[in-house]
Amino acid sequence: MHLKPHLLARAITASLVIAVCPVTSAADDNVDAVTQAQKNLDDLGQETQQRIDELSNEAQSMLAEYRAARDEAANLRVYNDQLQRQVESQREELESLEQQLAEIDRTQEEFVPSMLEALDALKRFVERDVPFRADERHARVEELEDMMGRADVTTAEKYRQLMSAFQKELEYGRTISTYRGKLELEGEERSVRFLRIGRVALMYQTLDQQRTGRWNPAEDAWEPVDGAFRAAFEKGYRIAAEQAPPDLVKTPVNAPGGN
C-alpha cells in the first residue's frame, strides 16, 4: 500500500512527538530532584553556618570568661600578698605594743608611788597656804585622792589631773583676783569681798565697806587694818575685776623677822 507523500510526513511527525514526550517528562523530574537536592544542601549549609556561628560565639564568651577569671586570680594573688604583708606588719606592731605595755606596767609600779607622794605634798601645801578659795582648793585635792584609787582611770589621766592641780596652784602665785564669800567676824558670819594679790596679800572688806582686814600668816588669823588701806583695797579690787588698768597697790604685809 502506498501512502501519499503528505500523509507519510504527518505520520513521521506524530511518531517523533510521541517519542519526545516521554523523554521531556523524565528530564523535568531529574531537574526537580537536582533542584530539591540543591535546596536541601543550601538549607543544610545555612544550618551548619548558624551552628558554626553559635559555637564561635560560645567560644568567644568562654574565652572572655577565662580571661576575666585569669585576671581576677592575678588580682587575688596581689591582694593576698598585700594582706599577708599587712598581717605581718600588724603582728609586729602588736608585739611592739605588748612590749610597751609591759614597760608601762613596770613604769606604773615605780611612778604611782611618786604621784601619791606628790598629791600628799599638794594637800599639805593647800592646808598651810593662805586660805583663799579654801573650799574649792580642798575639794580639788579630795577629787584627786578619790581618782587615785579608781581602776577605771588610766595612770596617764591621773598624772595629767595632778599636774593640772599643781599648775593652778602655781598660777595663784602670779595673778590677782577677787571674789565674794563668807567670813566670820566677831562671832558673826558676814558677806565680804576678797582681794588676793598673788600670795603676798589676802584682804577682805565687808559689803558696806565699813570694815577692811587681811590674813596674817604669822598669826594664822584674820585681823582688821586701819582705814588707810580701804582706798588701796578699792583700787586693787577694780584692777582685779578689770575695771581699772594695772597699777601699784599698797597692801599690808608682815615685815621680815616680825609682824
XYZ file of N, CA and C in Angstrom:
777
model
N 0.858 -1.174 0.000
C 0.000 0.000 0.000
C 0.892 1.220 0.000
N 0.555 2.111 -0.787
C 1.355 3.315 -0.939
C 0.629 4.493 -0.369
N 1.333 5.245 0.562
C 0.734 6.471 1.156
C 1.192 7.664 0.373
N 0.333 8.580 0.423
C 0.685 9.808 -0.254
C 1.785 10.508 0.551
N 2.550 11.238 -0.178
C 3.689 11.852 0.493
C 3.297 12.737 1.666
N 2.253 13.460 1.577
C 1.919 14.360 2.705
C 1.389 13.600 3.865
N 0.766 12.486 3.613
C 0.296 11.668 4.718
C 1.463 11.012 5.416
N 2.461 10.621 4.630
C 3.647 9.995 5.232
C 4.377 10.985 6.142
N 4.448 12.206 5.753
C 5.135 13.214 6.595
C 4.434 13.439 7.912
N 3.099 13.429 7.871
C 2.315 13.579 9.095
C 2.543 12.416 10.027
N 2.619 11.220 9.445
C 2.810 10.032 10.284
C 4.162 10.073 10.960
N 5.194 10.521 10.258
C 6.532 10.588 10.851
C 6.566 11.626 11.953
N 5.931 12.768 11.758
C 5.913 13.842 12.779
C 5.233 13.378 14.026
N 4.123 12.676 13.899
C 3.390 12.173 15.072
C 4.228 11.214 15.849
N 4.981 10.393 15.157
C 5.829 9.425 15.842
C 6.918 10.125 16.647
N 7.459 11.152 16.056
C 8.503 11.901 16.759
C 7.962 12.566 18.011
N 6.761 13.094 17.900
C 6.152 13.740 19.084
C 5.956 12.748 20.174
N 5.462 11.563 19.791
C 5.222 10.507 20.787
C 6.536 10.106 21.420
N 7.603 10.060 20.629
C 8.888 9.633 21.151
C 9.525 10.680 22.051
N 9.338 11.967 21.766
C 9.962 13.043 22.531
C 9.268 13.275 23.849
N 8.004 13.112 23.910
C 7.225 13.406 25.133
C 7.705 12.624 26.335
N 7.914 11.331 26.275
C 8.406 10.614 27.447
C 9.776 11.107 27.878
N 10.656 11.479 27.004
C 11.995 11.933 27.358
C 11.936 13.279 28.088
N 11.098 14.183 27.647
C 10.962 15.503 28.285
C 10.441 15.378 29.706
N 9.503 14.524 29.970
C 8.948 14.322 31.328
C 10.020 13.805 32.271
N 10.849 12.877 31.805
C 11.907 12.334 32.665
C 12.941 13.392 32.985
N 13.242 14.247 32.014
C 14.217 15.322 32.272
C 13.707 16.301 33.303
N 12.426 16.603 33.226
C 11.839 17.530 34.237
C 11.945 16.938 35.623
N 11.702 15.668 35.755
C 11.802 15.021 37.074
C 13.228 15.111 37.607
N 14.196 14.921 36.695
C 15.592 14.998 37.120
C 15.951 16.408 37.580
N 15.441 17.392 36.834
C 15.713 18.787 37.215
C 15.127 19.104 38.579
N 13.897 18.640 38.810
C 13.260 18.886 40.127
C 14.053 18.233 41.252
N 14.529 17.030 40.975
C 15.297 16.321 42.005
C 16.588 17.060 42.318
N 17.248 17.504 41.214
C 18.502 18.235 41.423
C 18.246 19.554 42.172
N 17.146 20.223 41.782
C 16.804 21.490 42.453
C 16.527 21.268 43.925
N 15.770 20.209 44.219
C 15.442 19.916 45.621
C 16.708 19.551 46.399
N 17.583 18.801 45.738
C 18.839 18.424 46.391
C 19.688 19.652 46.696
N 19.729 20.577 45.727
C 20.483 21.804 45.932
C 19.898 22.624 47.065
N 18.541 22.668 47.099
C 17.865 23.403 48.178
C 18.190 22.780 49.530
N 18.163 21.420 49.503
C 18.485 20.737 50.769
C 19.926 21.056 51.198
N 20.825 21.063 50.233
C 22.208 21.387 50.537
C 22.335 22.822 51.066
N 21.591 23.741 50.437
C 21.632 25.137 50.903
C 21.098 25.255 52.317
N 19.975 24.569 52.567
C 19.402 24.621 53.935
C 20.389 24.032 54.940
N 20.984 22.903 54.556
C 21.957 22.287 55.459
C 23.156 23.210 55.676
N 23.566 23.875 54.626
C 24.685 24.802 54.743
C 24.360 25.967 55.674
N 23.113 26.484 55.566
C 22.693 27.572 56.451
C 22.671 27.110 57.912
N 22.105 25.915 58.114
C 22.060 25.389 59.482
C 23.471 25.186 60.028
N 24.346 24.643 59.151
C 25.730 24.405 59.585
C 26.433 25.729 59.917
N 26.222 26.753 59.077
C 26.832 28.053 59.321
C 26.294 28.680 60.600
N 24.972 28.526 60.813
C 24.369 29.055 62.037
C 24.954 28.363 63.262
N 25.152 27.048 63.165
C 25.734 26.315 64.284
C 27.181 26.738 64.505
N 27.890 26.943 63.393
C 29.284 27.406 63.497
C 29.331 28.769 64.176
N 28.404 29.664 63.794
C 28.359 30.990 64.412
C 28.068 30.875 65.903
N 27.120 30.005 66.262
C 26.775 29.827 67.673
C 27.982 29.298 68.457
N 28.668 28.289 67.877
C 29.843 27.731 68.547
C 30.944 28.783 68.672
N 31.074 29.625 67.631
C 32.082 30.685 67.689
C 31.763 31.683 68.796
N 30.475 32.044 68.909
C 30.066 32.978 69.978
C 30.305 32.367 71.350
N 29.963 31.067 71.467
C 30.193 30.396 72.745
C 31.690 30.360 73.076
N 32.484 30.093 72.033
C 33.926 30.048 72.248
C 34.460 31.416 72.679
N 33.969 32.491 72.053
C 34.394 33.837 72.422
C 33.967 34.174 73.849
N 32.743 33.762 74.189
C 32.258 34.020 75.548
C 33.094 33.264 76.575
N 33.389 31.991 76.263
C 34.207 31.198 77.180
C 35.616 31.773 77.291
N 36.141 32.281 76.172
C 37.464 32.886 76.198
C 37.461 34.148 77.058
N 36.393 34.953 76.927
C 36.281 36.168 77.743
C 36.174 35.811 79.221
N 35.382 34.767 79.533
C 35.251 34.339 80.923
C 36.589 33.833 81.462
N 37.316 33.095 80.616
C 38.617 32.581 81.042
C 39.571 33.734 81.352
N 39.598 34.727 80.445
C 40.489 35.861 80.661
C 40.099 36.640 81.915
N 38.765 36.807 82.131
C 38.314 37.507 83.339
C 38.708 36.738 84.594
N 38.538 35.402 84.550
C 38.906 34.572 85.697
C 40.412 34.623 85.935
N 41.185 34.636 84.838
C 42.634 34.713 84.964
C 43.061 36.043 85.589
N 42.426 37.139 85.115
C 42.758 38.457 85.674
C 42.345 38.543 87.141
N 41.165 37.994 87.477
C 40.707 38.021 88.865
C 41.648 37.220 89.763
N 42.106 36.071 89.237
C 43.043 35.264 90.015
C 44.338 36.026 90.265
N 44.798 36.750 89.224
C 46.017 37.544 89.393
C 45.805 38.651 90.424
N 44.632 39.311 90.358
C 44.327 40.367 91.334
C 44.234 39.802 92.745
N 43.640 38.608 92.855
C 43.523 37.986 94.174
C 44.901 37.639 94.739
N 45.814 37.213 93.872
C 47.160 36.911 94.354
C 47.833 38.178 94.883
N 47.657 39.286 94.122
C 48.237 40.552 94.578
C 47.597 40.989 95.896
N 46.262 40.854 95.982
C 45.545 41.246 97.198
C 45.966 40.384 98.383
N 46.105 39.087 98.137
C 46.516 38.193 99.220
C 47.933 38.526 99.691
N 48.800 38.860 98.737
C 50.154 39.252 99.123
C 50.131 40.511 99.983
N 49.269 41.471 99.581
C 49.151 42.705 100.358
C 48.606 42.430 101.751
N 47.586 41.581 101.829
C 47.027 41.216 103.131
C 48.081 40.526 104.000
N 48.874 39.685 103.372
C 49.900 38.986 104.128
C 50.898 39.970 104.715
N 51.260 40.985 103.915
C 52.188 41.998 104.422
C 51.544 42.795 105.548
N 50.239 43.115 105.400
C 49.550 43.855 106.449
C 49.455 43.040 107.735
N 49.140 41.762 107.579
C 49.056 40.889 108.758
C 50.408 40.815 109.454
N 51.463 40.723 108.667
C 52.800 40.657 109.246
C 53.142 41.957 109.964
N 52.761 43.089 109.329
C 53.015 44.383 109.949
C 52.227 44.536 111.246
N 50.955 44.124 111.229
C 50.134 44.207 112.437
C 50.665 43.289 113.532
N 51.180 42.143 113.132
C 51.754 41.232 114.126
C 52.959 41.881 114.801
N 53.813 42.510 113.989
C 54.972 43.187 114.556
C 54.546 44.348 115.454
N 53.507 45.088 115.022
C 53.025 46.206 115.836
C 52.440 45.701 117.151
N 51.710 44.584 117.078
C 51.136 44.009 118.291
C 52.236 43.590 119.259
N 53.280 42.981 118.730
C 54.390 42.599 119.596
C 55.024 43.823 120.233
N 55.138 44.914 119.441
C 55.712 46.146 119.979
C 54.818 46.723 121.072
N 53.485 46.708 120.832
C 52.557 47.233 121.841
C 52.600 46.400 123.119
N 52.685 45.095 122.952
C 52.765 44.230 124.136
C 54.021 44.545 124.941
N 55.108 44.789 124.225
C 56.350 45.145 124.914
C 56.217 46.486 125.622
N 55.561 47.461 124.937
C 55.365 48.773 125.555
C 54.464 48.671 126.782
N 53.405 47.846 126.680
C 52.513 47.676 127.829
C 53.269 47.077 129.013
N 54.124 46.120 128.700
C 54.919 45.525 129.787
C 55.805 46.582 130.429
N 56.387 47.447 129.594
C 57.223 48.512 130.132
C 56.391 49.516 130.923
N 55.148 49.802 130.419
C 54.260 50.726 131.148
C 53.910 50.163 132.510
N 53.630 48.850 132.535
C 53.313 48.227 133.822
C 54.467 48.386 134.808
N 55.673 48.189 134.302
C 56.831 48.356 135.189
C 56.984 49.813 135.606
N 56.703 50.724 134.659
C 56.811 52.149 134.972
C 55.769 52.556 135.999
N 54.546 52.017 135.849
C 53.489 52.358 136.804
C 53.871 51.938 138.214
N 54.479 50.773 138.328
C 54.871 50.300 139.654
C 55.817 51.290 140.322
N 56.624 51.968 139.499
C 57.563 52.935 140.054
C 56.963 54.331 140.127
N 56.016 54.640 139.214
C 55.535 56.007 139.066
C 54.368 56.323 140.008
N 53.484 55.363 140.212
C 52.304 55.609 141.058
C 52.689 56.061 142.461
N 53.644 55.407 143.128
C 54.032 55.904 144.461
C 54.517 57.350 144.436
N 55.215 57.721 143.352
C 55.687 59.110 143.245
C 54.517 60.073 143.131
N 53.484 59.683 142.382
C 52.304 60.540 142.259
C 51.589 60.687 143.602
N 51.506 59.608 144.336
C 50.851 59.670 145.645
C 51.620 60.585 146.589
N 52.939 60.534 146.534
C 53.747 61.435 147.366
C 53.526 62.890 146.958
N 53.443 63.127 145.633
C 53.210 64.492 145.151
C 51.837 64.993 145.588
N 50.832 64.130 145.531
C 49.492 64.520 145.960
C 49.470 64.838 147.454
N 50.171 64.058 148.242
C 50.229 64.321 149.677
C 50.908 65.664 149.952
N 51.955 65.963 149.183
C 52.633 67.261 149.343
C 51.703 68.406 148.958
N 50.918 68.208 147.901
C 49.965 69.236 147.481
C 48.907 69.468 148.556
N 48.440 68.390 149.146
C 47.429 68.506 150.198
C 47.964 69.297 151.386
N 49.193 68.996 151.835
C 49.780 69.716 152.959
C 49.993 71.185 152.606
N 50.384 71.452 151.378
C 50.611 72.826 150.957
C 49.320 73.635 151.002
N 48.230 73.060 150.476
C 46.953 73.777 150.481
C 46.483 74.037 151.904
N 46.694 73.070 152.791
C 46.258 73.238 154.181
C 47.029 74.353 154.879
N 48.294 74.538 154.505
C 49.126 75.528 155.188
C 49.201 76.854 154.449
N 48.653 76.922 153.266
C 48.771 78.117 152.440
C 47.780 79.197 152.890
N 47.931 80.360 152.291
C 46.966 81.446 152.519
C 45.575 80.919 152.169
N 44.573 81.136 153.022
C 43.268 80.475 152.852
C 42.339 81.134 151.833
N 42.803 81.385 150.635
C 41.904 81.908 149.606
C 41.247 80.734 148.867
N 39.989 80.932 148.536
C 39.203 79.893 147.849
C 39.465 78.523 148.475
N 39.401 78.485 149.791
C 39.787 77.271 150.513
C 38.898 76.087 150.148
N 37.579 76.305 150.084
C 36.666 75.189 149.785
C 36.959 74.595 148.409
N 37.167 75.460 147.436
C 37.437 75.000 146.065
C 38.734 74.211 145.985
N 39.762 74.686 146.631
C 41.068 74.029 146.557
C 41.082 72.707 147.319
N 40.447 72.673 148.496
C 40.372 71.416 149.247
C 39.537 70.387 148.470
N 38.468 70.838 147.823
C 37.642 69.909 147.037
C 38.451 69.319 145.882
N 39.313 70.123 145.271
C 40.145 69.621 144.184
C 41.081 68.526 144.677
N 41.663 68.731 145.839
C 42.563 67.719 146.405
C 41.794 66.444 146.714
N 40.592 66.582 147.260
C 39.781 65.397 147.581
C 39.409 64.623 146.324
N 39.106 65.333 145.251
C 38.788 64.658 143.988
C 40.002 63.890 143.464
N 41.179 64.474 143.618
C 42.391 63.777 143.188
C 42.627 62.520 144.026
N 42.407 62.618 145.326
C 42.576 61.447 146.187
C 41.605 60.341 145.795
N 40.377 60.713 145.491
C 39.394 59.718 145.066
C 39.790 59.098 143.730
N 40.267 59.904 142.811
C 40.626 59.420 141.482
C 41.804 58.447 141.544
N 42.751 58.692 142.455
C 43.925 57.830 142.542
C 43.554 56.383 142.875
N 42.447 56.180 143.522
C 42.032 54.831 143.886
C 41.115 54.175 142.879
N 40.816 54.849 141.779
C 39.896 54.302 140.782
C 40.648 53.521 139.707
N 40.121 52.308 139.419
C 40.755 51.459 138.408
C 40.347 51.849 136.989
N 39.252 52.594 136.843
C 38.770 52.945 135.509
C 39.434 54.203 134.958
N 40.375 54.770 135.696
C 41.101 55.951 135.236
C 42.556 55.540 134.995
N 43.048 55.867 133.813
C 44.418 55.470 133.467
C 45.439 56.257 134.283
N 46.624 55.685 134.376
C 47.708 56.369 135.079
C 48.037 57.695 134.410
N 47.979 57.702 133.087
C 48.272 58.931 132.347
C 47.275 60.038 132.699
N 45.995 59.684 132.819
C 44.987 60.690 133.171
C 45.167 61.157 134.613
N 45.505 60.259 135.499
C 45.762 60.648 136.883
C 46.925 61.643 136.953
N 47.964 61.337 136.199
C 49.123 62.232 136.179
C 48.741 63.598 135.610
N 47.931 63.592 134.523
C 47.526 64.863 133.912
C 46.729 65.718 134.883
N 45.793 65.102 135.599
C 44.975 65.841 136.553
C 45.822 66.376 137.709
N 46.777 65.583 138.149
C 47.638 66.015 139.244
C 48.487 67.214 138.814
N 49.062 67.137 137.606
C 49.865 68.246 137.107
C 49.012 69.494 136.879
N 47.767 69.304 136.478
C 46.867 70.446 136.297
C 46.607 71.147 137.624
N 46.450 70.380 138.688
C 46.240 70.970 140.009
C 47.472 71.760 140.460
N 48.656 71.199 140.234
C 49.880 71.924 140.578
C 49.995 73.210 139.760
N 49.611 73.138 138.481
C 49.683 74.322 137.622
C 48.766 75.421 138.128
N 47.571 75.056 138.568
C 46.647 76.056 139.122
C 47.242 76.723 140.355
N 47.868 75.922 141.223
C 48.468 76.489 142.426
C 49.616 77.439 142.072
N 50.374 77.096 141.036
C 51.449 77.997 140.609
C 50.889 79.305 140.059
N 49.783 79.212 139.322
C 49.172 80.414 138.748
C 48.712 81.380 139.837
N 48.241 80.848 140.958
C 47.783 81.719 142.040
C 48.899 82.653 142.503
N 50.123 82.193 142.453
C 51.233 82.979 142.967
C 51.597 84.181 142.107
N 51.125 84.235 140.858
C 51.490 85.366 139.997
C 50.276 86.037 139.348
N 49.133 85.902 140.000
C 47.924 86.557 139.487
C 47.245 87.328 140.602
N 46.313 88.172 140.189
C 45.494 88.925 141.136
C 44.038 88.607 140.827
N 43.246 88.398 141.864
C 41.844 88.041 141.636
C 40.984 88.531 142.795
N 39.704 88.535 142.547
C 38.744 88.945 143.561
C 37.519 88.047 143.480
N 36.897 87.840 144.595
C 35.696 87.003 144.638
C 34.934 87.320 145.911
N 33.706 86.835 145.980
C 32.893 87.049 147.176
C 32.773 85.760 147.961
N 32.569 85.933 149.277
C 32.411 84.767 150.118
C 31.906 85.146 151.500
N 31.968 84.190 152.407
C 31.517 84.386 153.783
C 32.725 84.370 154.713
N 32.633 85.194 155.764
C 33.722 85.251 156.735
C 33.125 85.530 158.109
N 33.589 84.786 159.094
C 33.107 85.000 160.462
C 33.920 86.114 161.115
N 33.234 87.162 161.492
C 33.865 88.322 162.121
C 33.191 88.570 163.463
N 33.988 88.443 164.512
C 33.496 88.656 165.877
C 32.262 87.813 166.152
N 32.344 86.541 165.748
C 31.261 85.600 166.034
C 30.074 85.721 165.098
N 30.162 86.561 164.089
C 29.045 86.764 163.169
C 29.515 86.505 161.745
N 28.745 85.713 160.995
C 29.102 85.430 159.609
C 28.693 86.602 158.734
N 29.646 87.121 157.994
C 29.390 88.302 157.155
C 29.742 87.982 155.703
N 29.007 88.616 154.790
C 29.336 88.540 153.369
C 30.398 89.594 153.082
N 31.472 89.171 152.450
C 32.592 90.081 152.216
C 33.108 89.920 150.786
N 33.906 90.876 150.391
C 34.666 90.787 149.138
C 36.112 90.475 149.490
N 36.675 89.516 148.764
C 38.074 89.151 148.990
C 38.935 89.699 147.843
N 40.127 90.117 148.176
C 41.115 90.547 147.197
C 42.395 89.765 147.449
N 42.825 88.993 146.434
C 44.073 88.231 146.548
C 45.088 88.809 145.575
N 46.264 89.139 146.081
C 47.356 89.635 145.250
C 48.483 88.613 145.331
N 48.519 87.726 144.334
C 49.467 86.612 144.390
C 49.276 85.845 145.678
N 50.394 85.563 146.323
C 50.350 85.022 147.671
C 50.931 86.023 148.667
N 51.086 87.259 148.195
C 51.649 88.294 149.052
C 50.616 88.815 150.030
N 49.391 88.995 149.549
C 48.368 89.588 150.406
C 47.007 89.002 150.092
N 46.238 88.784 151.157
C 44.845 88.374 151.033
C 44.044 89.281 151.964
N 43.159 90.095 151.377
C 42.398 91.076 152.141
C 40.910 90.836 151.968
N 40.134 91.418 152.884
C 38.678 91.356 152.786
C 38.114 92.729 153.098
N 36.887 92.915 152.676
C 36.155 94.136 153.008
C 34.670 93.806 153.018
N 33.986 94.234 154.056
C 32.552 93.999 154.136
C 31.841 94.771 153.026
N 30.644 94.311 152.685
C 29.923 94.927 151.569
C 29.556 96.381 151.848
N 29.435 96.746 153.143
C 29.139 98.148 153.456
C 30.404 98.996 153.525
N 31.565 98.333 153.252
C 32.869 98.994 153.213
C 33.270 99.604 154.562
N 32.649 99.157 155.610
C 32.959 99.701 156.925
C 34.119 98.991 157.592
N 34.368 97.774 157.162
C 35.459 97.021 157.782
C 36.352 96.429 156.701
N 37.652 96.586 156.889
C 38.652 96.032 155.978
C 39.681 95.298 156.820
N 40.124 94.169 156.323
C 41.101 93.386 157.083
C 41.984 92.568 156.159
N 42.845 91.798 156.783
C 43.779 90.990 155.999
C 44.097 89.706 156.748
N 44.646 88.729 156.013
C 45.092 87.482 156.607
C 46.531 87.657 157.054
N 46.765 87.369 158.349
C 48.106 87.477 158.907
C 48.692 86.072 158.994
N 49.605 85.702 158.088
C 50.152 84.337 158.095
C 50.958 84.034 159.357
N 51.546 85.062 159.964
C 52.325 84.817 161.179
C 51.426 84.393 162.318
N 50.228 84.976 162.374
C 49.277 84.650 163.431
C 48.293 83.577 162.999
N 48.315 83.270 161.694
C 47.376 82.296 161.139
C 45.941 82.688 161.463
N 45.648 83.996 161.263
C 44.339 84.504 161.626
C 44.041 85.767 160.826
N 42.722 86.119 160.789
C 42.301 87.369 160.160
C 42.433 88.499 161.171
N 42.804 89.673 160.676
C 42.904 90.829 161.554
C 42.494 92.086 160.793
N 41.900 93.028 161.472
C 41.495 94.280 160.798
C 42.706 95.153 160.491
N 42.551 96.033 159.519
C 43.601 97.014 159.181
C 42.983 98.402 159.307
N 43.838 99.398 159.425
C 43.310 100.749 159.612
C 42.692 101.264 158.315
N 42.005 102.344 158.450
C 41.253 102.901 157.330
C 42.090 103.316 156.152
N 43.407 103.476 156.344
C 44.264 103.897 155.236
C 44.291 102.871 154.113
N 43.973 101.623 154.443
C 44.033 100.575 153.421
C 42.689 100.369 152.702
N 41.657 101.087 153.098
C 40.376 100.931 152.421
C 40.467 101.366 150.962
N 41.092 102.521 150.723
C 41.250 103.001 149.352
C 42.133 102.054 148.539
N 43.178 101.511 149.197
C 44.050 100.564 148.496
C 43.277 99.313 148.104
N 42.394 98.868 149.005
C 41.577 97.695 148.696
C 40.703 97.986 147.476
N 40.039 99.156 147.472
C 39.157 99.508 146.361
C 39.925 99.553 145.047
N 41.113 100.100 145.082
C 41.936 100.190 143.884
C 42.310 98.793 143.383
N 42.779 97.944 144.290
C 43.139 96.585 143.913
C 41.944 95.790 143.420
N 40.791 96.028 144.039
C 39.576 95.312 143.640
C 39.202 95.654 142.204
N 39.272 96.934 141.861
C 38.929 97.354 140.499
C 39.912 96.786 139.484
N 41.200 96.748 139.850
C 42.200 96.169 138.940
C 41.929 94.682 138.724
N 41.648 93.960 139.815
C 41.373 92.529 139.707
C 40.118 92.251 138.895
N 39.122 93.124 139.008
C 37.877 92.965 138.263
C 37.981 93.526 136.848
N 39.200 93.962 136.457
C 39.452 94.527 135.132
C 38.601 95.778 134.879
N 38.374 96.514 135.947
C 37.667 97.786 135.833
C 38.635 98.963 135.847
N 39.908 98.676 136.036
C 40.948 99.706 136.059
C 42.238 99.090 135.528
N 43.136 99.905 134.953
C 44.388 99.356 134.409
C 45.314 98.914 135.536
N 46.256 98.029 135.241
C 47.219 97.572 136.264
C 47.996 98.753 136.850
N 48.230 98.692 138.152
C 48.932 99.773 138.845
C 49.460 99.231 140.159
N 50.308 99.987 140.820
C 50.820 99.592 142.126
C 49.711 99.703 143.157
N 49.673 98.722 144.045
C 48.657 98.714 145.101
C 49.371 98.576 146.438
N 49.056 99.452 147.367
C 49.641 99.404 148.701
C 48.874 98.397 149.543
N 49.580 97.374 150.044
C 48.928 96.336 150.849
C 49.694 96.131 152.145
N 49.023 95.731 153.192
C 49.715 95.439 154.456
C 50.384 94.078 154.398
N 51.652 94.021 154.712
C 52.409 92.758 154.734
C 53.230 92.712 156.011
N 53.620 91.490 156.373
C 54.468 91.332 157.548
C 55.901 91.741 157.217
N 56.499 92.466 158.120
C 57.915 92.845 157.921
C 58.797 91.629 158.191
N 59.927 91.517 157.513
C 60.835 90.383 157.761
C 61.254 90.328 159.215
N 61.085 89.167 159.798
C 61.505 88.962 161.179
C 60.500 89.445 162.188
N 59.315 89.894 161.745
C 58.316 90.353 162.710
C 56.972 90.448 162.045
N 56.025 91.140 162.765
C 54.675 91.286 162.223
C 54.599 92.532 161.348
